[in-house]
Amino acid sequence: MRIRNHLKPSILLALLVLGLATQVSAQPDKISRLQPVRQTPVRVVTTVNFITDLVQQVGGDRVRVEGLMGAGVDPHLYKASAGDVRRLQQADLVFYGGLHLEGKMVELLERLPKAIAVTDAIPRERLIRPAGGFQGQFTYDPHVWFDVTLWQFTIGRVRDALSQVDPAGASRYRANAEAYRKRLEQLDAFIRQQIAQVPPQQRVLITAHDAFNYLGRRYGLEVRGLQGISTVSEAGTRDVQALADFIVERKIRAIFVESSVPRRAIDAVVAAVRARGWRVTIGGELFSDAAGSPGTPEGTYVGMMEHNIRTIVNGLLGREP
């Protein structure tokens, strides 16, 4: 068990700056500024665990990857510890989500020259702009991994960064990246095939927070979240009552909890629906901002997505898992 020592953001930044000769802000050409490492495996630190999986898929045995956030950890709320800052300093390369996914670590990561946001590879015109954003922070919805065709862009970003710091492994990284890209093409086809089983009028996905808009847009689901795109602000009574009204009006039979978000707010929705004379069930638990535990199928990006889609389809159709 690791004991966490949480520090104020100002102290974290001071620790990060300590020992760095130069400091650069986040720029599109960050990868070109990376310096080759002296030995392999390349020491990589990642934030959320499905990015850990992404780097392992592309890097193979030429990288040693350490993730800061495990299963069930909410990246919107995660605060870096002093130990995390040391790991970031000592790494050869850092990969993070970007788009303010790691809300409490944004400034820390953007100031680190060797930290690469994997979502920088995604064309901005394909990103979703949330209505009003969250406290002015979100220009785009960061939950891009729920559209597999968008997540494929991150493969090249990781491949290029690893090739820059480890030129001798470039051909290996290219081969691994291409194999993984093809695997994600299969995943995208699987999702479309599964969703097609659900009648169009039943394709309504209700979850704890608004993380599934990319899934809805790509695969034809109407999406509603009790909270916004971040879990920082909790849902209020008005939100619960409004969602309950929507569920009753649309005669929705299943809603879903998330592994990284407390379920008490969803339980409140279920109770509010029941008070209106309608019955809605919990259709299952989805992995939203974190994949499952290491060593389980759900601990990988592909396994997480397959679990989510099977759970959603079974829940919407009223089938036993």
PDB file of C-alpha atoms in Angstrom:
ATOM      1  CA  MET A   1       0.000   0.000   0.000  1.00  0.00           C
ATOM      2  CA  ARG A   2       1.454   3.345  -0.989  1.00  0.00           C
ATOM      3  CA  ILE A   3       1.071   6.227   1.453  1.00  0.00           C
ATOM      4  CA  ARG A   4       0.210   9.393  -0.377  1.00  0.00           C
ATOM      5  CA  ASN A   5       1.548  12.766   0.684  1.00  0.00           C
ATOM      6  CA  HIS A   6      -0.647  15.393  -0.970  1.00  0.00           C
ATOM      7  CA  LEU A   7       0.905  18.796  -1.434  1.00  0.00           C
ATOM      8  CA  LYS A   8      -0.410  22.148  -2.554  1.00  0.00           C
ATOM      9  CA  PRO A   9      -0.189  22.794  -6.310  1.00  0.00           C
ATOM     10  CA  SER A  10       2.338  25.594  -5.803  1.00  0.00           C
ATOM     11  CA  ILE A  11       4.698  23.246  -3.943  1.00  0.00           C
ATOM     12  CA  LEU A  12       4.237  20.557  -6.588  1.00  0.00           C
ATOM     13  CA  LEU A  13       5.211  22.982  -9.317  1.00  0.00           C
ATOM     14  CA  ALA A  14       8.251  24.114  -7.371  1.00  0.00           C
ATOM     15  CA  LEU A  15       9.379  20.506  -6.974  1.00  0.00           C
ATOM     16  CA  LEU A  16       8.887  19.870 -10.652  1.00  0.00           C
ATOM     17  CA  VAL A  17      10.881  22.908 -11.710  1.00  0.00           C
ATOM     18  CA  LEU A  18      13.722  21.959  -9.333  1.00  0.00           C
ATOM     19  CA  GLY A  19      16.506  20.312 -11.283  1.00  0.00           C
ATOM     20  CA  LEU A  20      15.243  21.245 -14.736  1.00  0.00           C
ATOM     21  CA  ALA A  21      17.607  23.435 -16.686  1.00  0.00           C
ATOM     22  CA  THR A  22      14.954  24.807 -18.972  1.00  0.00           C
ATOM     23  CA  GLN A  23      11.193  25.003 -18.991  1.00  0.00           C
ATOM     24  CA  VAL A  24       8.946  25.083 -22.031  1.00  0.00           C
ATOM     25  CA  SER A  25       5.210  25.356 -22.349  1.00  0.00           C
ATOM     26  CA  ALA A  26       3.010  22.845 -24.175  1.00  0.00           C
ATOM     27  CA  GLN A  27       3.607  23.155 -27.919  1.00  0.00           C
ATOM     28  CA  PRO A  28       2.594  21.094 -30.948  1.00  0.00           C
ATOM     29  CA  ASP A  29       6.248  20.210 -31.675  1.00  0.00           C
ATOM     30  CA  LYS A  30       6.980  18.828 -28.211  1.00  0.00           C
ATOM     31  CA  ILE A  31       7.925  15.439 -29.642  1.00  0.00           C
ATOM     32  CA  SER A  32      10.628  16.947 -31.867  1.00  0.00           C
ATOM     33  CA  ARG A  33      12.249  18.452 -28.759  1.00  0.00           C
ATOM     34  CA  LEU A  34      12.608  15.095 -26.991  1.00  0.00           C
ATOM     35  CA  GLN A  35      16.154  13.804 -26.513  1.00  0.00           C
ATOM     36  CA  PRO A  36      17.224  10.172 -27.123  1.00  0.00           C
ATOM     37  CA  VAL A  37      17.672   8.041 -24.017  1.00  0.00           C
ATOM     38  CA  ARG A  38      20.975   6.372 -23.221  1.00  0.00           C
ATOM     39  CA  GLN A  39      19.563   2.927 -22.522  1.00  0.00           C
ATOM     40  CA  THR A  40      16.441   0.811 -22.766  1.00  0.00           C
ATOM     41  CA  PRO A  41      13.890  -0.061 -21.610  1.00  0.00           C
ATOM     42  CA  VAL A  42      12.526   3.467 -21.888  1.00  0.00           C
ATOM     43  CA  ARG A  43      11.158   4.589 -18.516  1.00  0.00           C
ATOM     44  CA  VAL A  44       7.618   5.826 -19.097  1.00  0.00           C
ATOM     45  CA  VAL A  45       5.109   7.266 -16.638  1.00  0.00           C
ATOM     46  CA  THR A  46       1.431   7.514 -17.557  1.00  0.00           C
ATOM     47  CA  THR A  47      -1.649   8.960 -15.880  1.00  0.00           C
ATOM     48  CA  VAL A  48      -4.860   6.948 -16.454  1.00  0.00           C
ATOM     49  CA  ASN A  49      -4.559   3.185 -16.785  1.00  0.00           C
ATOM     50  CA  PHE A  50      -5.916   2.811 -20.323  1.00  0.00           C
ATOM     51  CA  ILE A  51      -3.080   5.105 -21.460  1.00  0.00           C
ATOM     52  CA  THR A  52      -0.743   2.751 -19.594  1.00  0.00           C
ATOM     53  CA  ASP A  53      -2.177  -0.055 -21.723  1.00  0.00           C
ATOM     54  CA  LEU A  54      -1.811   2.017 -24.904  1.00  0.00           C
ATOM     55  CA  VAL A  55       1.890   2.614 -24.255  1.00  0.00           C
ATOM     56  CA  GLN A  56       2.472  -1.053 -23.421  1.00  0.00           C
ATOM     57  CA  GLN A  57       0.779  -2.113 -26.661  1.00  0.00           C
ATOM     58  CA  VAL A  58       2.997   0.154 -28.765  1.00  0.00           C
ATOM     59  CA  GLY A  59       6.174  -0.047 -26.695  1.00  0.00           C
ATOM     60  CA  GLY A  60       6.279  -3.764 -25.991  1.00  0.00           C
ATOM     61  CA  ASP A  61       9.401  -4.964 -24.199  1.00  0.00           C
ATOM     62  CA  ARG A  62      11.359  -1.810 -25.063  1.00  0.00           C
ATOM     63  CA  VAL A  63       9.469   0.217 -22.436  1.00  0.00           C
ATOM     64  CA  ARG A  64       8.906  -0.009 -18.702  1.00  0.00           C
ATOM     65  CA  VAL A  65       5.620   1.711 -17.904  1.00  0.00           C
ATOM     66  CA  GLU A  66       4.421   2.953 -14.525  1.00  0.00           C
ATOM     67  CA  GLY A  67       0.897   4.314 -14.215  1.00  0.00           C
ATOM     68  CA  LEU A  68      -0.026   6.871 -11.575  1.00  0.00           C
ATOM     69  CA  MET A  69      -3.753   6.069 -11.542  1.00  0.00           C
ATOM     70  CA  GLY A  70      -5.173   2.596 -11.114  1.00  0.00           C
ATOM     71  CA  ALA A  71      -8.603   1.027 -11.449  1.00  0.00           C
ATOM     72  CA  GLY A  72     -11.476   3.061 -10.052  1.00  0.00           C
ATOM     73  CA  VAL A  73      -9.457   6.291  -9.843  1.00  0.00           C
ATOM     74  CA  ASP A  74     -11.159   9.464 -11.079  1.00  0.00           C
ATOM     75  CA  PRO A  75      -8.638  11.511 -13.139  1.00  0.00           C
ATOM     76  CA  HIS A  76     -10.784  14.654 -12.840  1.00  0.00           C
ATOM     77  CA  LEU A  77     -10.178  14.688  -9.073  1.00  0.00           C
ATOM     78  CA  TYR A  78      -6.737  13.083  -8.784  1.00  0.00           C
ATOM     79  CA  LYS A  79      -4.035  15.160  -7.091  1.00  0.00           C
ATOM     80  CA  ALA A  80      -0.377  14.371  -7.610  1.00  0.00           C
ATOM     81  CA  SER A  81       1.624  13.386  -4.546  1.00  0.00           C
ATOM     82  CA  ALA A  82       5.261  14.234  -3.865  1.00  0.00           C
ATOM     83  CA  GLY A  83       6.082  10.688  -4.973  1.00  0.00           C
ATOM     84  CA  ASP A  84       4.238  11.244  -8.235  1.00  0.00           C
ATOM     85  CA  VAL A  85       6.265  14.378  -8.909  1.00  0.00           C
ATOM     86  CA  ARG A  86       9.499  12.423  -8.381  1.00  0.00           C
ATOM     87  CA  ARG A  87       8.315   9.752 -10.802  1.00  0.00           C
ATOM     88  CA  LEU A  88       7.496  12.380 -13.403  1.00  0.00           C
ATOM     89  CA  GLN A  89      10.948  13.942 -12.989  1.00  0.00           C
ATOM     90  CA  GLN A  90      12.781  10.622 -13.253  1.00  0.00           C
ATOM     91  CA  ALA A  91      10.872   9.309 -16.280  1.00  0.00           C
ATOM     92  CA  ASP A  92      12.321   9.400 -19.782  1.00  0.00           C
ATOM     93  CA  LEU A  93       8.851  10.111 -21.153  1.00  0.00           C
ATOM     94  CA  VAL A  94       5.392  10.920 -19.771  1.00  0.00           C
ATOM     95  CA  PHE A  95       2.069  10.311 -21.504  1.00  0.00           C
ATOM     96  CA  TYR A  96      -1.206  11.845 -20.354  1.00  0.00           C
ATOM     97  CA  GLY A  97      -4.688  12.353 -21.761  1.00  0.00           C
ATOM     98  CA  GLY A  98      -4.848  16.098 -22.189  1.00  0.00           C
ATOM     99  CA  LEU A  99      -7.962  18.192 -22.878  1.00  0.00           C
ATOM    100  CA  HIS A 100      -8.119  18.814 -19.103  1.00  0.00           C
ATOM    101  CA  LEU A 101      -8.883  15.162 -18.356  1.00  0.00           C
ATOM    102  CA  GLU A 102      -6.386  15.271 -15.484  1.00  0.00           C
ATOM    103  CA  GLY A 103      -7.994  18.398 -14.074  1.00  0.00           C
ATOM    104  CA  LYS A 104      -5.862  18.829 -10.938  1.00  0.00           C
ATOM    105  CA  MET A 105      -2.596  18.079 -12.768  1.00  0.00           C
ATOM    106  CA  VAL A 106      -2.970  20.161 -15.925  1.00  0.00           C
ATOM    107  CA  GLU A 107      -0.478  22.869 -15.051  1.00  0.00           C
ATOM    108  CA  LEU A 108       2.002  20.331 -13.719  1.00  0.00           C
ATOM    109  CA  LEU A 109       1.920  18.237 -16.890  1.00  0.00           C
ATOM    110  CA  GLU A 110       1.875  21.085 -19.396  1.00  0.00           C
ATOM    111  CA  ARG A 111       5.034  22.567 -17.868  1.00  0.00           C
ATOM    112  CA  LEU A 112       6.977  19.318 -18.217  1.00  0.00           C
ATOM    113  CA  PRO A 113       8.872  19.190 -21.555  1.00  0.00           C
ATOM    114  CA  LYS A 114       8.860  15.376 -21.753  1.00  0.00           C
ATOM    115  CA  ALA A 115       5.095  15.081 -21.071  1.00  0.00           C
ATOM    116  CA  ILE A 116       3.094  14.275 -24.206  1.00  0.00           C
ATOM    117  CA  ALA A 117      -0.692  14.645 -24.414  1.00  0.00           C
ATOM    118  CA  VAL A 118      -1.902  11.723 -26.513  1.00  0.00           C
ATOM    119  CA  THR A 119      -5.032  13.591 -27.622  1.00  0.00           C
ATOM    120  CA  ASP A 120      -2.957  16.277 -29.368  1.00  0.00           C
ATOM    121  CA  ALA A 121      -2.989  13.977 -32.408  1.00  0.00           C
ATOM    122  CA  ILE A 122      -6.779  14.171 -32.805  1.00  0.00           C
ATOM    123  CA  PRO A 123      -8.089  16.733 -35.341  1.00  0.00           C
ATOM    124  CA  ARG A 124      -9.849  19.462 -33.365  1.00  0.00           C
ATOM    125  CA  GLU A 125     -12.818  19.520 -35.731  1.00  0.00           C
ATOM    126  CA  ARG A 126     -13.648  15.973 -34.601  1.00  0.00           C
ATOM    127  CA  LEU A 127     -13.819  16.899 -30.921  1.00  0.00           C
ATOM    128  CA  ILE A 128     -17.030  17.706 -29.065  1.00  0.00           C
ATOM    129  CA  ARG A 129     -17.437  21.128 -27.490  1.00  0.00           C
ATOM    130  CA  PRO A 130     -19.434  20.849 -24.244  1.00  0.00           C
ATOM    131  CA  ALA A 131     -22.242  23.330 -23.733  1.00  0.00           C
ATOM    132  CA  GLY A 132     -20.746  26.065 -21.560  1.00  0.00           C
ATOM    133  CA  GLY A 133     -17.746  23.959 -20.546  1.00  0.00           C
ATOM    134  CA  PHE A 134     -16.900  23.389 -16.886  1.00  0.00           C
ATOM    135  CA  GLN A 135     -15.865  26.530 -15.013  1.00  0.00           C
ATOM    136  CA  GLY A 136     -14.304  27.739 -18.262  1.00  0.00           C
ATOM    137  CA  GLN A 137     -11.758  24.872 -18.302  1.00  0.00           C
ATOM    138  CA  PHE A 138     -13.109  22.545 -20.953  1.00  0.00           C
ATOM    139  CA  THR A 139     -12.822  23.734 -24.528  1.00  0.00           C
ATOM    140  CA  TYR A 140     -13.470  20.136 -25.605  1.00  0.00           C
ATOM    141  CA  ASP A 141     -14.952  17.028 -24.016  1.00  0.00           C
ATOM    142  CA  PRO A 142     -11.898  14.930 -23.003  1.00  0.00           C
ATOM    143  CA  HIS A 143     -13.574  11.478 -23.090  1.00  0.00           C
ATOM    144  CA  VAL A 144     -12.395  10.753 -26.635  1.00  0.00           C
ATOM    145  CA  TRP A 145     -11.550   7.072 -26.027  1.00  0.00           C
ATOM    146  CA  PHE A 146     -15.238   6.151 -26.321  1.00  0.00           C
ATOM    147  CA  ASP A 147     -14.982   6.741 -30.070  1.00  0.00           C
ATOM    148  CA  VAL A 148     -12.538   4.056 -31.145  1.00  0.00           C
ATOM    149  CA  THR A 149     -11.786   5.860 -34.415  1.00  0.00           C
ATOM    150  CA  LEU A 150     -10.574   8.866 -32.409  1.00  0.00           C
ATOM    151  CA  TRP A 151      -8.536   6.768 -29.995  1.00  0.00           C
ATOM    152  CA  GLN A 152      -6.684   5.301 -32.975  1.00  0.00           C
ATOM    153  CA  PHE A 153      -5.053   8.708 -33.497  1.00  0.00           C
ATOM    154  CA  THR A 154      -3.284   8.353 -30.145  1.00  0.00           C
ATOM    155  CA  ILE A 155      -1.401   5.285 -31.365  1.00  0.00           C
ATOM    156  CA  GLY A 156       0.677   7.351 -33.778  1.00  0.00           C
ATOM    157  CA  ARG A 157       1.356   9.955 -31.107  1.00  0.00           C
ATOM    158  CA  VAL A 158       2.822   7.312 -28.788  1.00  0.00           C
ATOM    159  CA  ARG A 159       4.728   5.632 -31.637  1.00  0.00           C
ATOM    160  CA  ASP A 160       6.347   8.906 -32.705  1.00  0.00           C
ATOM    161  CA  ALA A 161       7.345   9.943 -29.184  1.00  0.00           C
ATOM    162  CA  LEU A 162       8.875   6.553 -28.401  1.00  0.00           C
ATOM    163  CA  SER A 163      10.733   6.558 -31.720  1.00  0.00           C
ATOM    164  CA  GLN A 164      12.144  10.003 -30.944  1.00  0.00           C
ATOM    165  CA  VAL A 165      13.615   8.947 -27.592  1.00  0.00           C
ATOM    166  CA  ASP A 166      14.579   5.438 -28.781  1.00  0.00           C
ATOM    167  CA  PRO A 167      15.467   5.599 -32.503  1.00  0.00           C
ATOM    168  CA  ALA A 168      16.861   2.059 -32.431  1.00  0.00           C
ATOM    169  CA  GLY A 169      13.401   0.751 -31.614  1.00  0.00           C
ATOM    170  CA  ALA A 170      11.531   2.753 -34.256  1.00  0.00           C
ATOM    171  CA  SER A 171      10.805  -0.210 -36.530  1.00  0.00           C
ATOM    172  CA  ARG A 172       9.463  -2.214 -33.590  1.00  0.00           C
ATOM    173  CA  TYR A 173       7.232   0.662 -32.538  1.00  0.00           C
ATOM    174  CA  ARG A 174       5.892   1.015 -36.082  1.00  0.00           C
ATOM    175  CA  ALA A 175       5.045  -2.687 -36.280  1.00  0.00           C
ATOM    176  CA  ASN A 176       3.384  -2.729 -32.863  1.00  0.00           C
ATOM    177  CA  ALA A 177       1.420   0.419 -33.661  1.00  0.00           C
ATOM    178  CA  GLU A 178       0.100  -1.006 -36.928  1.00  0.00           C
ATOM    179  CA  ALA A 179      -0.933  -4.271 -35.264  1.00  0.00           C
ATOM    180  CA  TYR A 180      -2.764  -2.381 -32.533  1.00  0.00           C
ATOM    181  CA  ARG A 181      -4.454  -0.084 -35.036  1.00  0.00           C
ATOM    182  CA  LYS A 182      -5.873  -3.145 -36.802  1.00  0.00           C
ATOM    183  CA  ARG A 183      -7.066  -4.533 -33.462  1.00  0.00           C
ATOM    184  CA  LEU A 184      -8.958  -1.305 -32.819  1.00  0.00           C
ATOM    185  CA  GLU A 185     -10.562  -1.518 -36.256  1.00  0.00           C
ATOM    186  CA  GLN A 186     -11.946  -4.887 -35.165  1.00  0.00           C
ATOM    187  CA  LEU A 187     -13.146  -3.366 -31.897  1.00  0.00           C
ATOM    188  CA  ASP A 188     -14.975  -0.582 -33.725  1.00  0.00           C
ATOM    189  CA  ALA A 189     -16.759  -3.134 -35.918  1.00  0.00           C
ATOM    190  CA  PHE A 190     -17.686  -5.213 -32.852  1.00  0.00           C
ATOM    191  CA  ILE A 191     -19.263  -2.205 -31.138  1.00  0.00           C
ATOM    192  CA  ARG A 192     -21.337  -1.271 -34.174  1.00  0.00           C
ATOM    193  CA  GLN A 193     -22.512  -4.874 -34.501  1.00  0.00           C
ATOM    194  CA  GLN A 194     -23.522  -5.063 -30.833  1.00  0.00           C
ATOM    195  CA  ILE A 195     -25.390  -1.738 -30.777  1.00  0.00           C
ATOM    196  CA  ALA A 196     -27.342  -2.800 -33.874  1.00  0.00           C
ATOM    197  CA  GLN A 197     -29.122  -5.390 -31.701  1.00  0.00           C
ATOM    198  CA  VAL A 198     -30.896  -2.616 -29.764  1.00  0.00           C
ATOM    199  CA  PRO A 199     -34.011  -1.105 -31.397  1.00  0.00           C
ATOM    200  CA  PRO A 200     -33.362   2.584 -32.200  1.00  0.00           C
ATOM    201  CA  GLN A 201     -36.035   3.849 -29.788  1.00  0.00           C
ATOM    202  CA  GLN A 202     -34.329   1.988 -26.915  1.00  0.00           C
ATOM    203  CA  ARG A 203     -30.840   3.367 -27.535  1.00  0.00           C
ATOM    204  CA  VAL A 204     -30.792   5.761 -24.581  1.00  0.00           C
ATOM    205  CA  LEU A 205     -27.748   5.593 -22.299  1.00  0.00           C
ATOM    206  CA  ILE A 206     -28.050   7.227 -18.859  1.00  0.00           C
ATOM    207  CA  THR A 207     -24.983   7.290 -16.611  1.00  0.00           C
ATOM    208  CA  ALA A 208     -23.577   9.005 -13.538  1.00  0.00           C
ATOM    209  CA  HIS A 209     -21.665  11.677 -15.440  1.00  0.00           C
ATOM    210  CA  ASP A 210     -21.572  12.958 -18.988  1.00  0.00           C
ATOM    211  CA  ALA A 211     -18.637  10.865 -20.191  1.00  0.00           C
ATOM    212  CA  PHE A 212     -20.216   8.989 -23.086  1.00  0.00           C
ATOM    213  CA  ASN A 213     -20.980  11.653 -25.694  1.00  0.00           C
ATOM    214  CA  TYR A 214     -18.352  10.330 -28.101  1.00  0.00           C
ATOM    215  CA  LEU A 215     -19.780   6.826 -27.745  1.00  0.00           C
ATOM    216  CA  GLY A 216     -23.235   8.186 -28.488  1.00  0.00           C
ATOM    217  CA  ARG A 217     -22.153  10.189 -31.520  1.00  0.00           C
ATOM    218  CA  ARG A 218     -20.121   7.381 -33.094  1.00  0.00           C
ATOM    219  CA  TYR A 219     -22.454   4.465 -32.392  1.00  0.00           C
ATOM    220  CA  GLY A 220     -25.928   6.011 -32.431  1.00  0.00           C
ATOM    221  CA  LEU A 221     -26.899   6.312 -28.766  1.00  0.00           C
ATOM    222  CA  GLU A 222     -28.776   9.144 -27.095  1.00  0.00           C
ATOM    223  CA  VAL A 223     -26.704   9.979 -24.022  1.00  0.00           C
ATOM    224  CA  ARG A 224     -27.691  11.608 -20.738  1.00  0.00           C
ATOM    225  CA  GLY A 225     -25.439  12.115 -17.718  1.00  0.00           C
ATOM    226  CA  LEU A 226     -26.508  13.134 -14.228  1.00  0.00           C
ATOM    227  CA  GLN A 227     -23.349  15.205 -13.754  1.00  0.00           C
ATOM    228  CA  GLY A 228     -21.436  17.203 -16.349  1.00  0.00           C
ATOM    229  CA  ILE A 229     -18.314  16.096 -18.222  1.00  0.00           C
ATOM    230  CA  SER A 230     -16.296  16.447 -15.004  1.00  0.00           C
ATOM    231  CA  THR A 231     -17.132  14.879 -11.652  1.00  0.00           C
ATOM    232  CA  VAL A 232     -15.853  17.906  -9.725  1.00  0.00           C
ATOM    233  CA  SER A 233     -19.318  19.388  -9.243  1.00  0.00           C
ATOM    234  CA  GLU A 234     -21.889  17.059  -7.700  1.00  0.00           C
ATOM    235  CA  ALA A 235     -25.415  16.666  -9.013  1.00  0.00           C
ATOM    236  CA  GLY A 236     -28.081  18.575  -7.097  1.00  0.00           C
ATOM    237  CA  THR A 237     -31.672  17.728  -6.242  1.00  0.00           C
ATOM    238  CA  ARG A 238     -32.925  19.577  -9.323  1.00  0.00           C
ATOM    239  CA  ASP A 239     -30.672  17.465 -11.556  1.00  0.00           C
ATOM    240  CA  VAL A 240     -31.940  14.251  -9.971  1.00  0.00           C
ATOM    241  CA  GLN A 241     -35.588  15.253 -10.340  1.00  0.00           C
ATOM    242  CA  ALA A 242     -35.160  16.387 -13.954  1.00  0.00           C
ATOM    243  CA  LEU A 243     -33.485  13.126 -14.924  1.00  0.00           C
ATOM    244  CA  ALA A 244     -36.183  11.126 -13.131  1.00  0.00           C
ATOM    245  CA  ASP A 245     -38.848  12.981 -15.132  1.00  0.00           C
ATOM    246  CA  PHE A 246     -36.992  12.175 -18.362  1.00  0.00           C
ATOM    247  CA  ILE A 247     -36.749   8.473 -17.487  1.00  0.00           C
ATOM    248  CA  VAL A 248     -40.453   8.208 -16.695  1.00  0.00           C
ATOM    249  CA  GLU A 249     -41.463  10.163 -19.790  1.00  0.00           C
ATOM    250  CA  ARG A 250     -39.327   7.967 -22.073  1.00  0.00           C
ATOM    251  CA  LYS A 251     -40.183   4.747 -20.174  1.00  0.00           C
ATOM    252  CA  ILE A 252     -36.501   3.880 -19.807  1.00  0.00           C
ATOM    253  CA  ARG A 253     -35.898   0.609 -17.973  1.00  0.00           C
ATOM    254  CA  ALA A 254     -32.152   0.648 -17.235  1.00  0.00           C
ATOM    255  CA  ILE A 255     -29.530   3.189 -16.194  1.00  0.00           C
ATOM    256  CA  PHE A 256     -25.876   2.602 -15.398  1.00  0.00           C
ATOM    257  CA  VAL A 257     -23.336   3.264 -12.656  1.00  0.00           C
ATOM    258  CA  GLU A 258     -19.624   3.907 -13.248  1.00  0.00           C
ATOM    259  CA  SER A 259     -16.597   2.285 -11.641  1.00  0.00           C
ATOM    260  CA  SER A 260     -14.855   5.608 -10.915  1.00  0.00           C
ATOM    261  CA  VAL A 261     -17.913   7.585  -9.729  1.00  0.00           C
ATOM    262  CA  PRO A 262     -19.795   6.999  -6.430  1.00  0.00           C
ATOM    263  CA  ARG A 263     -23.214   5.487  -7.130  1.00  0.00           C
ATOM    264  CA  ARG A 264     -25.210   7.393  -4.503  1.00  0.00           C
ATOM    265  CA  ALA A 265     -26.494   9.953  -7.019  1.00  0.00           C
ATOM    266  CA  ILE A 266     -27.704   7.228  -9.396  1.00  0.00           C
ATOM    267  CA  ASP A 267     -29.396   5.485  -6.455  1.00  0.00           C
ATOM    268  CA  ALA A 268     -31.184   8.780  -5.759  1.00  0.00           C
ATOM    269  CA  VAL A 269     -32.434   8.823  -9.355  1.00  0.00           C
ATOM    270  CA  VAL A 270     -33.744   5.265  -9.025  1.00  0.00           C
ATOM    271  CA  ALA A 271     -35.622   6.269  -5.859  1.00  0.00           C
ATOM    272  CA  ALA A 272     -37.060   9.390  -7.515  1.00  0.00           C
ATOM    273  CA  VAL A 273     -38.263   7.326 -10.473  1.00  0.00           C
ATOM    274  CA  ARG A 274     -39.863   4.793  -8.147  1.00  0.00           C
ATOM    275  CA  ALA A 275     -41.699   7.620  -6.356  1.00  0.00           C
ATOM    276  CA  ARG A 276     -43.234   8.521  -9.730  1.00  0.00           C
ATOM    277  CA  GLY A 277     -44.636   5.015 -10.154  1.00  0.00           C
ATOM    278  CA  TRP A 278     -42.081   3.740 -12.681  1.00  0.00           C
ATOM    279  CA  ARG A 279     -39.398   1.098 -12.180  1.00  0.00           C
ATOM    280  CA  VAL A 280     -35.899   1.553 -13.510  1.00  0.00           C
ATOM    281  CA  THR A 281     -33.063  -0.867 -12.759  1.00  0.00           C
ATOM    282  CA  ILE A 282     -29.280  -0.550 -12.580  1.00  0.00           C
ATOM    283  CA  GLY A 283     -28.215  -2.130 -15.856  1.00  0.00           C
ATOM    284  CA  GLY A 284     -24.649  -2.696 -14.699  1.00  0.00           C
ATOM    285  CA  GLU A 285     -21.361  -0.952 -13.999  1.00  0.00           C
ATOM    286  CA  LEU A 286     -19.444   0.779 -16.778  1.00  0.00           C
ATOM    287  CA  PHE A 287     -15.784   1.731 -16.917  1.00  0.00           C
ATOM    288  CA  SER A 288     -15.726   5.428 -17.750  1.00  0.00           C
ATOM    289  CA  ASP A 289     -12.637   7.359 -16.615  1.00  0.00           C
ATOM    290  CA  ALA A 290     -10.564   4.308 -15.691  1.00  0.00           C
ATOM    291  CA  ALA A 291     -10.178   0.764 -16.975  1.00  0.00           C
ATOM    292  CA  GLY A 292     -10.408  -2.300 -14.731  1.00  0.00           C
ATOM    293  CA  SER A 293      -7.797  -3.944 -12.529  1.00  0.00           C
ATOM    294  CA  PRO A 294      -4.466  -5.136 -13.965  1.00  0.00           C
ATOM    295  CA  GLY A 295      -4.527  -8.749 -15.096  1.00  0.00           C
ATOM    296  CA  THR A 296      -8.252  -8.739 -15.872  1.00  0.00           C
ATOM    297  CA  PRO A 297      -9.731  -8.459 -19.379  1.00  0.00           C
ATOM    298  CA  GLU A 298     -11.263  -5.119 -18.348  1.00  0.00           C
ATOM    299  CA  GLY A 299      -7.807  -3.855 -17.367  1.00  0.00           C
ATOM    300  CA  THR A 300      -7.027  -3.163 -21.033  1.00  0.00           C
ATOM    301  CA  TYR A 301      -8.609  -0.574 -23.295  1.00  0.00           C
ATOM    302  CA  VAL A 302     -10.079  -3.206 -25.611  1.00  0.00           C
ATOM    303  CA  GLY A 303     -11.390  -5.278 -22.707  1.00  0.00           C
ATOM    304  CA  MET A 304     -12.866  -2.208 -21.021  1.00  0.00           C
ATOM    305  CA  MET A 305     -14.717  -1.215 -24.179  1.00  0.00           C
ATOM    306  CA  GLU A 306     -15.993  -4.736 -24.854  1.00  0.00           C
ATOM    307  CA  HIS A 307     -17.269  -4.987 -21.273  1.00  0.00           C
ATOM    308  CA  ASN A 308     -19.020  -1.630 -21.537  1.00  0.00           C
ATOM    309  CA  ILE A 309     -20.761  -2.453 -24.801  1.00  0.00           C
ATOM    310  CA  ARG A 310     -21.948  -5.859 -23.641  1.00  0.00           C
ATOM    311  CA  THR A 311     -23.209  -4.322 -20.402  1.00  0.00           C
ATOM    312  CA  ILE A 312     -25.029  -1.507 -22.207  1.00  0.00           C
ATOM    313  CA  VAL A 313     -26.658  -3.806 -24.759  1.00  0.00           C
ATOM    314  CA  ASN A 314     -27.738  -6.352 -22.137  1.00  0.00           C
ATOM    315  CA  GLY A 315     -29.094  -3.595 -19.895  1.00  0.00           C
ATOM    316  CA  LEU A 316     -31.046  -1.825 -22.627  1.00  0.00           C
ATOM    317  CA  LEU A 317     -32.511  -5.120 -23.837  1.00  0.00           C
ATOM    318  CA  GLY A 318     -33.345  -6.286 -20.306  1.00  0.00           C
ATOM    319  CA  ARG A 319     -31.135  -9.358 -20.625  1.00  0.00           C
ATOM    320  CA  GLU A 320     -29.196 -11.055 -17.861  1.00  0.00           C
ATOM    321  CA  PRO A 321     -25.461 -10.361 -18.166  1.00  0.00           C
TER     322      PRO A 321
END
